[in-house]
Tab-separated table of C-alpha atoms and ligand atoms in Angstrom:
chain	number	residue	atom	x	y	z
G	1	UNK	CA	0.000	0.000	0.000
G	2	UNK	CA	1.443	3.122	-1.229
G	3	UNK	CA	0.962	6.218	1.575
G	4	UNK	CA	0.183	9.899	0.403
G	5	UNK	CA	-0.979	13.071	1.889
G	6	UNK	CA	-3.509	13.735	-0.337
G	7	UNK	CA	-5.152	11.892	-3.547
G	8	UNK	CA	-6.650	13.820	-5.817
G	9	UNK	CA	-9.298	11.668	-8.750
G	10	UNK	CA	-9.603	13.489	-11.386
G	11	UNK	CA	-6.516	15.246	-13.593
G	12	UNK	CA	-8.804	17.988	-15.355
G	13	UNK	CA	-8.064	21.592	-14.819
G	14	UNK	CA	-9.670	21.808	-11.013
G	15	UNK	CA	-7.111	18.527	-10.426
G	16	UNK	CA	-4.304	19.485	-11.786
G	17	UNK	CA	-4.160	22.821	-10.135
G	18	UNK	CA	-4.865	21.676	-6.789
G	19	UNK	CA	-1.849	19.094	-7.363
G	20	UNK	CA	0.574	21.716	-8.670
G	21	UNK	CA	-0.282	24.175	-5.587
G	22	UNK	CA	0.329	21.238	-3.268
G	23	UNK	CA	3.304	19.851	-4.268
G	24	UNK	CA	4.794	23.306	-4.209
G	25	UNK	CA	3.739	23.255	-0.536
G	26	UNK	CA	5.594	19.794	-0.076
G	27	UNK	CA	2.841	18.126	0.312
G	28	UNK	CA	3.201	14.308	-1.148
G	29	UNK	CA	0.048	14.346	-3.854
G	30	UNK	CA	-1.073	10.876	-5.758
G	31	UNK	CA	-3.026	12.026	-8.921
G	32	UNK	CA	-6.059	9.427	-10.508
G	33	UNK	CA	-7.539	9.907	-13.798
G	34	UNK	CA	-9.142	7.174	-15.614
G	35	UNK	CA	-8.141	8.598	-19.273
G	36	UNK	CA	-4.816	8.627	-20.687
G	37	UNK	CA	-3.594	12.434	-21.445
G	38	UNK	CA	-3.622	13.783	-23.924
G	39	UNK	CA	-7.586	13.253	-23.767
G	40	UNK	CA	-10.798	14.834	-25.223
G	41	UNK	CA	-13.498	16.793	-22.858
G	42	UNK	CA	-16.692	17.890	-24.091
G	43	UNK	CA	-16.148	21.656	-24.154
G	44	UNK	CA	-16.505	24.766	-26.155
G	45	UNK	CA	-12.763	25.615	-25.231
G	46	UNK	CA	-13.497	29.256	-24.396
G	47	UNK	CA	-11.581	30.538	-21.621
G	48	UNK	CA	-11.318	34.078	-19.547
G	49	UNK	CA	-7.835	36.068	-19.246
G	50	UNK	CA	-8.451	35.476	-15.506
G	51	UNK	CA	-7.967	31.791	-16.445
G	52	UNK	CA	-4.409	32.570	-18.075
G	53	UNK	CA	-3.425	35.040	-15.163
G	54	UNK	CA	-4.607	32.527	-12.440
G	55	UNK	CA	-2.393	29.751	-14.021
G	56	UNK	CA	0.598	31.723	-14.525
G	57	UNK	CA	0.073	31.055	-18.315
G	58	UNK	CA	1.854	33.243	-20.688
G	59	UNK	CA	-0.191	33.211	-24.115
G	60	UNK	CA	2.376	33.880	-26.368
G	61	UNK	CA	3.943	30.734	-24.582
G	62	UNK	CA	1.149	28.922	-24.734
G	63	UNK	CA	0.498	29.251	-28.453
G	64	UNK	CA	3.895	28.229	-29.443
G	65	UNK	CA	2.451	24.667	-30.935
G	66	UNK	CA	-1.121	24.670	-29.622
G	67	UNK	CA	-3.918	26.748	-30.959
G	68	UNK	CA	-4.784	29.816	-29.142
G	69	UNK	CA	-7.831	31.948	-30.611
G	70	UNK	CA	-7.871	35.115	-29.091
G	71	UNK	CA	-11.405	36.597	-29.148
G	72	UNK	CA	-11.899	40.421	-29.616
G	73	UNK	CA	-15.729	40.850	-30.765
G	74	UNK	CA	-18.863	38.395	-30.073
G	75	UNK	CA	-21.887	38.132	-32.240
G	76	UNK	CA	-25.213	37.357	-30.360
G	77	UNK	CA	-28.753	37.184	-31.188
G	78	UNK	CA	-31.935	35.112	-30.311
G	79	UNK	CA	-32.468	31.819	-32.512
G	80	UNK	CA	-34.681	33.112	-35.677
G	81	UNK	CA	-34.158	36.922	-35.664
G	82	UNK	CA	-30.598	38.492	-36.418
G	83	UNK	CA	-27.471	38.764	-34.195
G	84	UNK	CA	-25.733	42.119	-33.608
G	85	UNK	CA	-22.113	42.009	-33.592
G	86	UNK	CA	-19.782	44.174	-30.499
G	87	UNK	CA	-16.495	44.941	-30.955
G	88	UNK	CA	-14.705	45.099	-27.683
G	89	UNK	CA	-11.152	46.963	-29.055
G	90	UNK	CA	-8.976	44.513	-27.628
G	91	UNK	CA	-8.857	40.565	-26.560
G	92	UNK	CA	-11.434	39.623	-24.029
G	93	UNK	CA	-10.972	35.774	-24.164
G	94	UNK	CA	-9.232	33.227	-25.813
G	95	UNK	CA	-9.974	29.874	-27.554
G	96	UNK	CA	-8.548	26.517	-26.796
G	97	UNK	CA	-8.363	22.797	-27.081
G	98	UNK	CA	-9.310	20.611	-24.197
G	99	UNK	CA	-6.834	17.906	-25.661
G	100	UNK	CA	-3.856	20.376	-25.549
G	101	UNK	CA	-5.030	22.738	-22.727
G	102	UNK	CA	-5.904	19.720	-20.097
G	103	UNK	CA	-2.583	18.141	-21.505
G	104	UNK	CA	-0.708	20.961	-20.679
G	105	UNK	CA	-1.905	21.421	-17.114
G	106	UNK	CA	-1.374	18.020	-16.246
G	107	UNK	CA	2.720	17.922	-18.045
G	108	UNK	CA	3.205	21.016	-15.210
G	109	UNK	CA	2.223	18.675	-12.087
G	110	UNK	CA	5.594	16.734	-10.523
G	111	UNK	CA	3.639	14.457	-8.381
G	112	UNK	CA	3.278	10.853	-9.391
G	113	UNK	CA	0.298	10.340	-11.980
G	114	UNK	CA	-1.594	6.848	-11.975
G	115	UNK	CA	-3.417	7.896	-15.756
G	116	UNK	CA	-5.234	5.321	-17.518
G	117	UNK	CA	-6.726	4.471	-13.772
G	118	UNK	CA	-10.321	4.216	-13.700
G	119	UNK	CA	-11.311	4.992	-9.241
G	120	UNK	CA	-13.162	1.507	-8.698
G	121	UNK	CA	-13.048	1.340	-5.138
G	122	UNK	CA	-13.128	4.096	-2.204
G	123	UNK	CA	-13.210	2.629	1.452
G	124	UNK	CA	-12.810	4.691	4.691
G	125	UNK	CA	-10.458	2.784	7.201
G	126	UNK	CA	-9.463	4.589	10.567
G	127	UNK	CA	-9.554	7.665	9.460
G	128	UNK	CA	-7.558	6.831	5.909
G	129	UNK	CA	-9.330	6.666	2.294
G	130	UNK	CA	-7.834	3.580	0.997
G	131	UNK	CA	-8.544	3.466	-3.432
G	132	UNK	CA	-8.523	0.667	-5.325
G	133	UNK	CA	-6.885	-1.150	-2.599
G	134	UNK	CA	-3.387	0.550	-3.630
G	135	UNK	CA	-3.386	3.738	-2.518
G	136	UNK	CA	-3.952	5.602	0.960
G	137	UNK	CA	-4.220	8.981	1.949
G	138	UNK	CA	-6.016	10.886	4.855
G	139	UNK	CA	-7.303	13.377	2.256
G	140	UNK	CA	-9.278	12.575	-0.972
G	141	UNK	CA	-10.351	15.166	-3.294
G	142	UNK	CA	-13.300	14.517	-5.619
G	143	UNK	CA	-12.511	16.277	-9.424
G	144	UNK	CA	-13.324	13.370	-11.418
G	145	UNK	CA	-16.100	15.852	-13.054
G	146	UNK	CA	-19.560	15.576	-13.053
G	147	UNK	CA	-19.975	12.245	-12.719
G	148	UNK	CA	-17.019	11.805	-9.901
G	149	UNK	CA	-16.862	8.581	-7.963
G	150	UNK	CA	-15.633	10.910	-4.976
G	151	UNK	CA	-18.784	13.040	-5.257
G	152	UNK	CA	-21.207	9.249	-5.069
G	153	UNK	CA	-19.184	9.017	-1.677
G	154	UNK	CA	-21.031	11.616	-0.480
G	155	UNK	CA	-24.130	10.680	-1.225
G	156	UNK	CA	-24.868	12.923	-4.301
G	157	UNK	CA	-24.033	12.587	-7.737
G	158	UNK	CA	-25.951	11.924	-10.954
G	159	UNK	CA	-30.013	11.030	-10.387
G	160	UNK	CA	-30.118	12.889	-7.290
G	161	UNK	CA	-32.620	15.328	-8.494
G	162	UNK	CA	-30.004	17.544	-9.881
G	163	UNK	CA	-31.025	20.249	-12.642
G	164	UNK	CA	-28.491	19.577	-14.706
G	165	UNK	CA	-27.159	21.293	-18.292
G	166	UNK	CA	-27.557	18.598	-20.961
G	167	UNK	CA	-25.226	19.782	-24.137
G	168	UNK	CA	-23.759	18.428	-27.519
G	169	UNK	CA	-21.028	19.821	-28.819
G	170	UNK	CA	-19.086	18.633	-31.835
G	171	UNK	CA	-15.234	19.817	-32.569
G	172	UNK	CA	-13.456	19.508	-35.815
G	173	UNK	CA	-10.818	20.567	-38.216
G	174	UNK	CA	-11.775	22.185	-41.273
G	175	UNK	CA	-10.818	21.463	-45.176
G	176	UNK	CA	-9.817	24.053	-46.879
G	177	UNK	CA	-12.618	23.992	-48.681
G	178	UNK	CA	-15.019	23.801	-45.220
G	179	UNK	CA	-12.882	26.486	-44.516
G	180	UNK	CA	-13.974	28.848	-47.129
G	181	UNK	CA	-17.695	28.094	-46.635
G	182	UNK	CA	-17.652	28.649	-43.204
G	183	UNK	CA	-18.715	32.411	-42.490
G	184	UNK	CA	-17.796	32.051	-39.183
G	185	UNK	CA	-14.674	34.640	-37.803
G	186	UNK	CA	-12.180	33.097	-35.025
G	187	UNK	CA	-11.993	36.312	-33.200
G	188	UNK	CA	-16.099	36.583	-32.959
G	189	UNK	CA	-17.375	33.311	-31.838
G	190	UNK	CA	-21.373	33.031	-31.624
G	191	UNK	CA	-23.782	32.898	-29.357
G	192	UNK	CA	-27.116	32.068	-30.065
G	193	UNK	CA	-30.146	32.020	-27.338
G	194	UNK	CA	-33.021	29.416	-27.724
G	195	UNK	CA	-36.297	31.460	-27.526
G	196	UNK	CA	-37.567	29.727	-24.460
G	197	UNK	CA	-34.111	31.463	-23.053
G	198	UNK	CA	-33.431	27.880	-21.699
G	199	UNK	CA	-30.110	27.398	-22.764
G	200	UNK	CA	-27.890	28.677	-26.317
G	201	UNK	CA	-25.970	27.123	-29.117
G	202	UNK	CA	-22.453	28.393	-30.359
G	203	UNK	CA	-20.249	28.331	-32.945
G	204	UNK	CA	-16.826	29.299	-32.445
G	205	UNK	CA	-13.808	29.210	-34.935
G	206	UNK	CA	-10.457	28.179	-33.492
G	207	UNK	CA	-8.017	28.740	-36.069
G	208	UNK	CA	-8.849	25.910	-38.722
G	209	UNK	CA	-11.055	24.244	-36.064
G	210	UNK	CA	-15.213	24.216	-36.025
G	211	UNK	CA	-16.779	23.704	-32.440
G	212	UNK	CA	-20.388	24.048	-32.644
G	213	UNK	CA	-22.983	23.174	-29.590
G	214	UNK	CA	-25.960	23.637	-28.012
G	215	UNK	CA	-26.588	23.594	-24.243
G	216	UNK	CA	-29.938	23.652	-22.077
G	217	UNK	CA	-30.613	23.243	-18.623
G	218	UNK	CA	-34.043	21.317	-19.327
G	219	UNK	CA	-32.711	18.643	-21.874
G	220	UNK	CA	-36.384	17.833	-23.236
G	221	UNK	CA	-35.737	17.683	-27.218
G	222	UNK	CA	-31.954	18.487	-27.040
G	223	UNK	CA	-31.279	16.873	-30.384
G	224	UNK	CA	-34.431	18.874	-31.750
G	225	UNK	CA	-33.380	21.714	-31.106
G	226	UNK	CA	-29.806	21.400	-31.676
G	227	UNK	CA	-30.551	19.852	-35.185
G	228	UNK	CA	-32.987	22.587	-35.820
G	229	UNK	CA	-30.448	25.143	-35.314
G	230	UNK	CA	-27.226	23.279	-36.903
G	231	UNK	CA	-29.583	23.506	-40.212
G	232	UNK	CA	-30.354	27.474	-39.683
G	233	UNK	CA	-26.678	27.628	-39.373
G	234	UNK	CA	-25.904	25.592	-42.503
G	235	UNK	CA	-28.400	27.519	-44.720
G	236	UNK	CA	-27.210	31.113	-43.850
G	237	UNK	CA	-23.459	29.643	-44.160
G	238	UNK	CA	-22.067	30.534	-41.163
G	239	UNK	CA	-20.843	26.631	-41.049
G	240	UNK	CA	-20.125	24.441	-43.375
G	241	UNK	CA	-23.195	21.939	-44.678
G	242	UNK	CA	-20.774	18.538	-44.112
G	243	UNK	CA	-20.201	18.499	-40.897
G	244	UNK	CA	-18.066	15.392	-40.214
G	245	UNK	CA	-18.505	13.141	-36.548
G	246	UNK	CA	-21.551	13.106	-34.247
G	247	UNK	CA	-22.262	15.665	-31.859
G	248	UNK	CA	-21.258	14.363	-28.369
G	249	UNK	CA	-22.930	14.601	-25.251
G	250	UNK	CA	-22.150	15.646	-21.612
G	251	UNK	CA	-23.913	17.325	-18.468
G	252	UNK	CA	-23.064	19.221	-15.825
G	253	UNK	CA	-24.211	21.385	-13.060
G	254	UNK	CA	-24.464	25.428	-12.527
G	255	UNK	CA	-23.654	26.799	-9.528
G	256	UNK	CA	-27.060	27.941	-8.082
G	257	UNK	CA	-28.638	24.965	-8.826
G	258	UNK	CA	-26.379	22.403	-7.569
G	259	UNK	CA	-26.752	21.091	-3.891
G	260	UNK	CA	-23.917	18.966	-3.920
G	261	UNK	CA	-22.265	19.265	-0.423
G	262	UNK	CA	-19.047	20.494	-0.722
G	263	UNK	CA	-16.716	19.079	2.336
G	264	UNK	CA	-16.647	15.843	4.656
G	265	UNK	CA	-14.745	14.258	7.011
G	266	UNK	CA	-11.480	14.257	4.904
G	267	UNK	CA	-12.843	14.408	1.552
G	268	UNK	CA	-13.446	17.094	-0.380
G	269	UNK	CA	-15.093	18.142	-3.898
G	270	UNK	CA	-13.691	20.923	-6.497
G	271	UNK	CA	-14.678	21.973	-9.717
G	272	UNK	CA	-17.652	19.904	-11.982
G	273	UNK	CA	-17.459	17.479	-9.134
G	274	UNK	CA	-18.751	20.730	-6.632
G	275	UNK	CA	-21.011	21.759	-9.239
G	276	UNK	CA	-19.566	25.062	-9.536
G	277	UNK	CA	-19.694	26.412	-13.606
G	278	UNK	CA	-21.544	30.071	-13.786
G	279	UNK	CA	-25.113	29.765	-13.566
G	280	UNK	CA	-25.369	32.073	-16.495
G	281	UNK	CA	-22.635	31.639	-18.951
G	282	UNK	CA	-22.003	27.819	-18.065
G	283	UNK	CA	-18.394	28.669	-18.041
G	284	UNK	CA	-16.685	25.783	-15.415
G	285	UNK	CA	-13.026	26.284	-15.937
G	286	UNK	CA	-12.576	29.350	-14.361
G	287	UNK	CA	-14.493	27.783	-10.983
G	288	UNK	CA	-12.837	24.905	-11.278
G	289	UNK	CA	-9.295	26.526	-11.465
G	290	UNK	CA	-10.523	29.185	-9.050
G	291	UNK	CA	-12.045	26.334	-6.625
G	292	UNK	CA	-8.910	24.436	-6.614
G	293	UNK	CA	-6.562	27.388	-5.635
G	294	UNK	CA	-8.984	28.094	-2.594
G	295	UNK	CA	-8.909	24.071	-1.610
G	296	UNK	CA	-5.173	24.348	-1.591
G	297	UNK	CA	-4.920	27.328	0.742
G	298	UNK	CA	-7.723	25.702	3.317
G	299	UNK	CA	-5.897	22.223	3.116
G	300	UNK	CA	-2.930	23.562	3.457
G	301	UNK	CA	-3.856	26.022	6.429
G	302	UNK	CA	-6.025	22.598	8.231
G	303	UNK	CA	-4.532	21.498	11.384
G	304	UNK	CA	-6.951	18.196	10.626
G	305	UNK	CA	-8.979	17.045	8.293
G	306	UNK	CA	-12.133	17.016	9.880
G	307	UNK	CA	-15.338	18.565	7.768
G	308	UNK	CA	-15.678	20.977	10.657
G	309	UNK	CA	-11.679	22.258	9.581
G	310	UNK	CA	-12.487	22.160	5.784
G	311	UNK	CA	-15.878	23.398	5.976
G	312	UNK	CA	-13.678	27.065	5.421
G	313	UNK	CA	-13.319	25.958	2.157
G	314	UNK	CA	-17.173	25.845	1.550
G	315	UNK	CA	-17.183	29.408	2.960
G	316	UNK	CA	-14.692	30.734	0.552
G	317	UNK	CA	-16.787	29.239	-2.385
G	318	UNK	CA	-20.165	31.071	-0.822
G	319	UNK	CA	-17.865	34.258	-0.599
G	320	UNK	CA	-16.481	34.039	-4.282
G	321	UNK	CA	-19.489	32.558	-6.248
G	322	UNK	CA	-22.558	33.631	-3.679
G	323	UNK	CA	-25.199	32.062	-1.776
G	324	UNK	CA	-26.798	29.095	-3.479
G	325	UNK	CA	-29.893	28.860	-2.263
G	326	UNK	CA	-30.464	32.883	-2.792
G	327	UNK	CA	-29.926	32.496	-6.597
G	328	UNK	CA	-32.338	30.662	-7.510
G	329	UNK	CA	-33.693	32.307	-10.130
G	330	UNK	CA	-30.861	33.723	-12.151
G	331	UNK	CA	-29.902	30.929	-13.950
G	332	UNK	CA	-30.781	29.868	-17.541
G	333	UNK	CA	-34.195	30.379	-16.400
G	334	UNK	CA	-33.830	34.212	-16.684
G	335	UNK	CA	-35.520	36.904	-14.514
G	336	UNK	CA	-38.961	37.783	-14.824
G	337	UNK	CA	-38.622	41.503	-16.946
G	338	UNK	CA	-36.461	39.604	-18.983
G	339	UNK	CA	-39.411	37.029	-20.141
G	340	UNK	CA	-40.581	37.530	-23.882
G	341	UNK	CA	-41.341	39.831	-25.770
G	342	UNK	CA	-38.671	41.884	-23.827
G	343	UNK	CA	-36.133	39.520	-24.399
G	344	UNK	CA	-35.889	39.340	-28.234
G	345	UNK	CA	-35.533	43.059	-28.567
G	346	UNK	CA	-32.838	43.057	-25.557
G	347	UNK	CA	-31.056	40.927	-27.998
G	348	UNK	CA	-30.985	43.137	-30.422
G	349	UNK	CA	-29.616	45.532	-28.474
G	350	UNK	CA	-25.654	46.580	-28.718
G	351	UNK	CA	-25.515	47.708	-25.086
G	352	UNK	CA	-27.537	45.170	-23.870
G	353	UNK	CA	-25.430	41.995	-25.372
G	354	UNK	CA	-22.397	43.979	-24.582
G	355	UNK	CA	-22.573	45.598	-21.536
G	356	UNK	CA	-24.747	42.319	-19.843
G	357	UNK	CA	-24.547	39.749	-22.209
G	358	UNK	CA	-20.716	39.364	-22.408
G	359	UNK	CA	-18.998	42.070	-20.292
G	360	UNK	CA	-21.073	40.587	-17.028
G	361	UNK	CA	-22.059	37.137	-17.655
G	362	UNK	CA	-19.823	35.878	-19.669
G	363	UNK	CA	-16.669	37.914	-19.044
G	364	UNK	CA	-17.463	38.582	-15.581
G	365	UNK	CA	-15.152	41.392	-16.098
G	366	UNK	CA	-16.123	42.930	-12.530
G	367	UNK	CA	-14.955	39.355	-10.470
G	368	UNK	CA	-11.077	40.086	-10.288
G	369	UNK	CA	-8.642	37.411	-10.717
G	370	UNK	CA	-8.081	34.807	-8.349
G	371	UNK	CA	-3.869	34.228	-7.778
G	372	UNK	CA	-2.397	31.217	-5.617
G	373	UNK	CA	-1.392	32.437	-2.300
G	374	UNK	CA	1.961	31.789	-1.435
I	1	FAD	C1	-20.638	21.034	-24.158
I	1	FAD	C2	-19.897	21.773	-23.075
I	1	FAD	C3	-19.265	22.979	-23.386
I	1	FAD	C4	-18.556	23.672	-22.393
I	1	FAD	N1	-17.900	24.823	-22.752
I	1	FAD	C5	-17.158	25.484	-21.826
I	1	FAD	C6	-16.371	26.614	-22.202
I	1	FAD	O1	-16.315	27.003	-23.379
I	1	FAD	N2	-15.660	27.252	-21.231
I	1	FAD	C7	-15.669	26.832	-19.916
I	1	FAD	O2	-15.023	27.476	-19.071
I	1	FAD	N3	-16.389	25.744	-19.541
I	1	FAD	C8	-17.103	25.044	-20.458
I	1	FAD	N4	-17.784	23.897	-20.102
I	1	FAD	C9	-17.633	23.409	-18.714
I	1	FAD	C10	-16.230	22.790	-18.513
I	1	FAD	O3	-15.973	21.838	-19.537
I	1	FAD	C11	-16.109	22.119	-17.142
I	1	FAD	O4	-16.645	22.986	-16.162
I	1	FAD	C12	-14.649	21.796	-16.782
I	1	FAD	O5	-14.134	20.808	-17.631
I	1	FAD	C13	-14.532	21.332	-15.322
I	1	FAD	O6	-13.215	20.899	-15.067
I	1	FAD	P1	-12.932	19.751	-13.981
I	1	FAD	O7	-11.444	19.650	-13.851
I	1	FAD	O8	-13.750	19.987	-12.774
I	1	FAD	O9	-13.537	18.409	-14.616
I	1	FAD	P2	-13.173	17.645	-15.973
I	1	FAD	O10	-12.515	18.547	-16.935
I	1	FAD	O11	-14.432	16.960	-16.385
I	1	FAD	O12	-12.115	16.548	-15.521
I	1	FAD	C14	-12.493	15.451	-14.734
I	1	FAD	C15	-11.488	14.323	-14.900
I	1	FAD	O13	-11.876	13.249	-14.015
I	1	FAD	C16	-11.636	12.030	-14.659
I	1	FAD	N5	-12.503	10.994	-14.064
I	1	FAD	C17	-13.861	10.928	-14.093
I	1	FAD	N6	-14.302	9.793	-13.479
I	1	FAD	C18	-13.187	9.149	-13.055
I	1	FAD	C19	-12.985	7.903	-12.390
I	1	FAD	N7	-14.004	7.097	-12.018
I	1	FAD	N8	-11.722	7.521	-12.106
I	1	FAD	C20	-10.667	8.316	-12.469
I	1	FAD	N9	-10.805	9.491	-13.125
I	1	FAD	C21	-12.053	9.904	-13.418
I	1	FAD	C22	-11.972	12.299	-16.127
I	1	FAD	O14	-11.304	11.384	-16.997
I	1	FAD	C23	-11.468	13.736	-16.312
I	1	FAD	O15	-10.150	13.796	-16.844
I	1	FAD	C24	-18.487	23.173	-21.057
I	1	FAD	C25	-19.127	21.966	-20.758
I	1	FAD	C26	-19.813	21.265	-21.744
I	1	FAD	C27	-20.470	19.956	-21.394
């Protein structure tokens, strides 16, 4: 049985940054993730600048080999009526790859990596989390995602009367000649509302690749109304009419409309696993990074690992990302005065989709960056 301080199951962004701030606290870190790296994740690929500042990432680094969009404008509109287009003067995101981006993360963690390793077994034995029978540790952390086996510890998990998103998303590198058809800009990706303002599809060029997807937080029809908007896209151009591959599917939670508990008796969730993306945007990297950097400063300020000592850490989430159960309803499910018929002509507004749209809920250009500590 090999001994650790902490195991960590799950090596996407929220694990990987909890294992890199850890092991440059000392602390002896076993990492779990049942894919081999480089590996695929379900995902847009759209990330924040506070994502790059947070993880000490220099772009122009970065890019050197991998494809990094940057993003200076955003087109949005409401499914059947026409987008506007803002210009923002400058780059306000970025575009990446999941297969190079996770990769990346995980190449910058030391600690030893047990990849290809799916978590089959978690048992609690006098006061140590023993995993598949090889591994001990008095602290487990649960980023395995949405459907983490660390998070069906506690009880929750998938079919727990969770609202969660369902989305499809499909990812893909252009011909030349797709290339040409495709109206679509890499430094204005898409963003197009369903009517019901339930969810939105995207489409958003990274360099020669095509991700287009459609998310909703009541997945009733999903393939209806993703197929119904894939064809709108097709006929005004904007993408390409072969699209190779099937669209894939994946779910996960937003933040006021999770319950998942967050801390217990030396185990402890970040990231998907937490249920932590924006309740507006669906954006989950920046939480999970952000989630990970405030585990490492509770763990490594615990004198135990009792929930009562990590329960801090569910207090630093409430402080950064608010009060669940007050949020209810600003999710997906939008406010009241923003029901139709207001709606469609807020969406064709500039300062509306710029100034709330994107510079608030999908920026969040007012929440300053989150650094390590230390
Ligand atoms: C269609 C779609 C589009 C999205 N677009 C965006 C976007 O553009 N920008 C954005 O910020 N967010 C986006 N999100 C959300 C974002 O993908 C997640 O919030 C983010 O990946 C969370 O990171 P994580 O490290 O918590 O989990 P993950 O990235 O899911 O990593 C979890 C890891 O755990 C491993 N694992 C799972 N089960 C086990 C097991 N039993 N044993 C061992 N290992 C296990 C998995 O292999 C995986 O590597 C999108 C989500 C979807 C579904």
């Amino acid at each position: 049985m090999d001994h650790y301080d902490v195991i960590i199951v799950g090596a996407g962004p929220a694990g990987s940054t909890l294992a890199r701030s850890l092991e440059d606290a000392g602390k002896n870190v076993l990492v779990i993730d049942k894919a081999s790296f480089p590996r695929d994740k379900t995902c847009a690929g759209w990330v924040t600048p506070a994502v790059m500042e947070s993880l000490d990432i220099n772009p122009a680094n970065y890019a050197n080999g991998r494809t990094l969009q940057p993003i200076r404008r955003f087109r949005i509109g409401m499914m059947g009526q026409p987008a506007v287009e803002n210009d923002h003067h400058g780059i306000v995101s970025y575009g990446i790859r999941r297969c190079e981006f996770d990769a990346f993360l995980l190449e910058r963690v030391r600690s030893p990596k047990q990849l290809a390793t799916p978590v089959k077994s978690i048992v609690r034995n006098n006061g140590h989390w023993v995993v598949n029978n090889q591994w001990q540790a008095p602290l487990l952390i649960g980023a395995g995602g949405h459907f983490c086996p660390v998070a069906r510890q506690l009880g929750t998990g998938p079919g727990k009367h969770e609202t969660v998103v369902a989305a499809k998303e499909v990812e893909f590198e252009m011909t030349p000649e797709q290339a040409d058809a495709c109206e679509a800009r890499g430094d204005t990706p898409e963003l197009w509302f369903c009517r019901d303002l339930k969810g939105y599809a995207w489409v958003f060029r990274k360099g020669n690749f095509l991700n287009i997807g459609l998310g909703r937080e009541d997945n009733h029809r999903l393939t209806d109304h993703l197929e119904a908007f894939v064809d709108d896209m097709k006929h005004d151009g904007r993408i390409p009419a072969d699209l190779p591959g099937r669209f894939k599917g994946h779910a996960y939670l937003l933040y006021a409309h999770a319950d998942r508990p967050l801390v217990d008796d030396g185990v402890l969730l970040i990231g998907d696993a937490a249920g932590l993306a924006y309740t507006q945007s669906g954006e989950g990297i920046r939480p999970a990074i952000e989630s990970a950097l405030m585990a490492a400063e509770v763990i490594l300020n615990a004198t135990d690992f009792s929930a009562a000592a990590l329960q801090r850490y569910g207090e630093r989430i409430a402080e950064r990302f608010g009060n669940r159960a007050s949020e209810q309803a600003a999710g997906w499910e939008l406010p009241e005065w923003l029901k139709q018929p207001v709606a469609s002509t807020l969406m064709r507004s500039h300062w509306f989709t710029r100034k709330v749209v994107t510079e608030k809920w999908f920026l969040h250009q007012d929440v300053p960056t989150l650094k390590a500590v230390g």
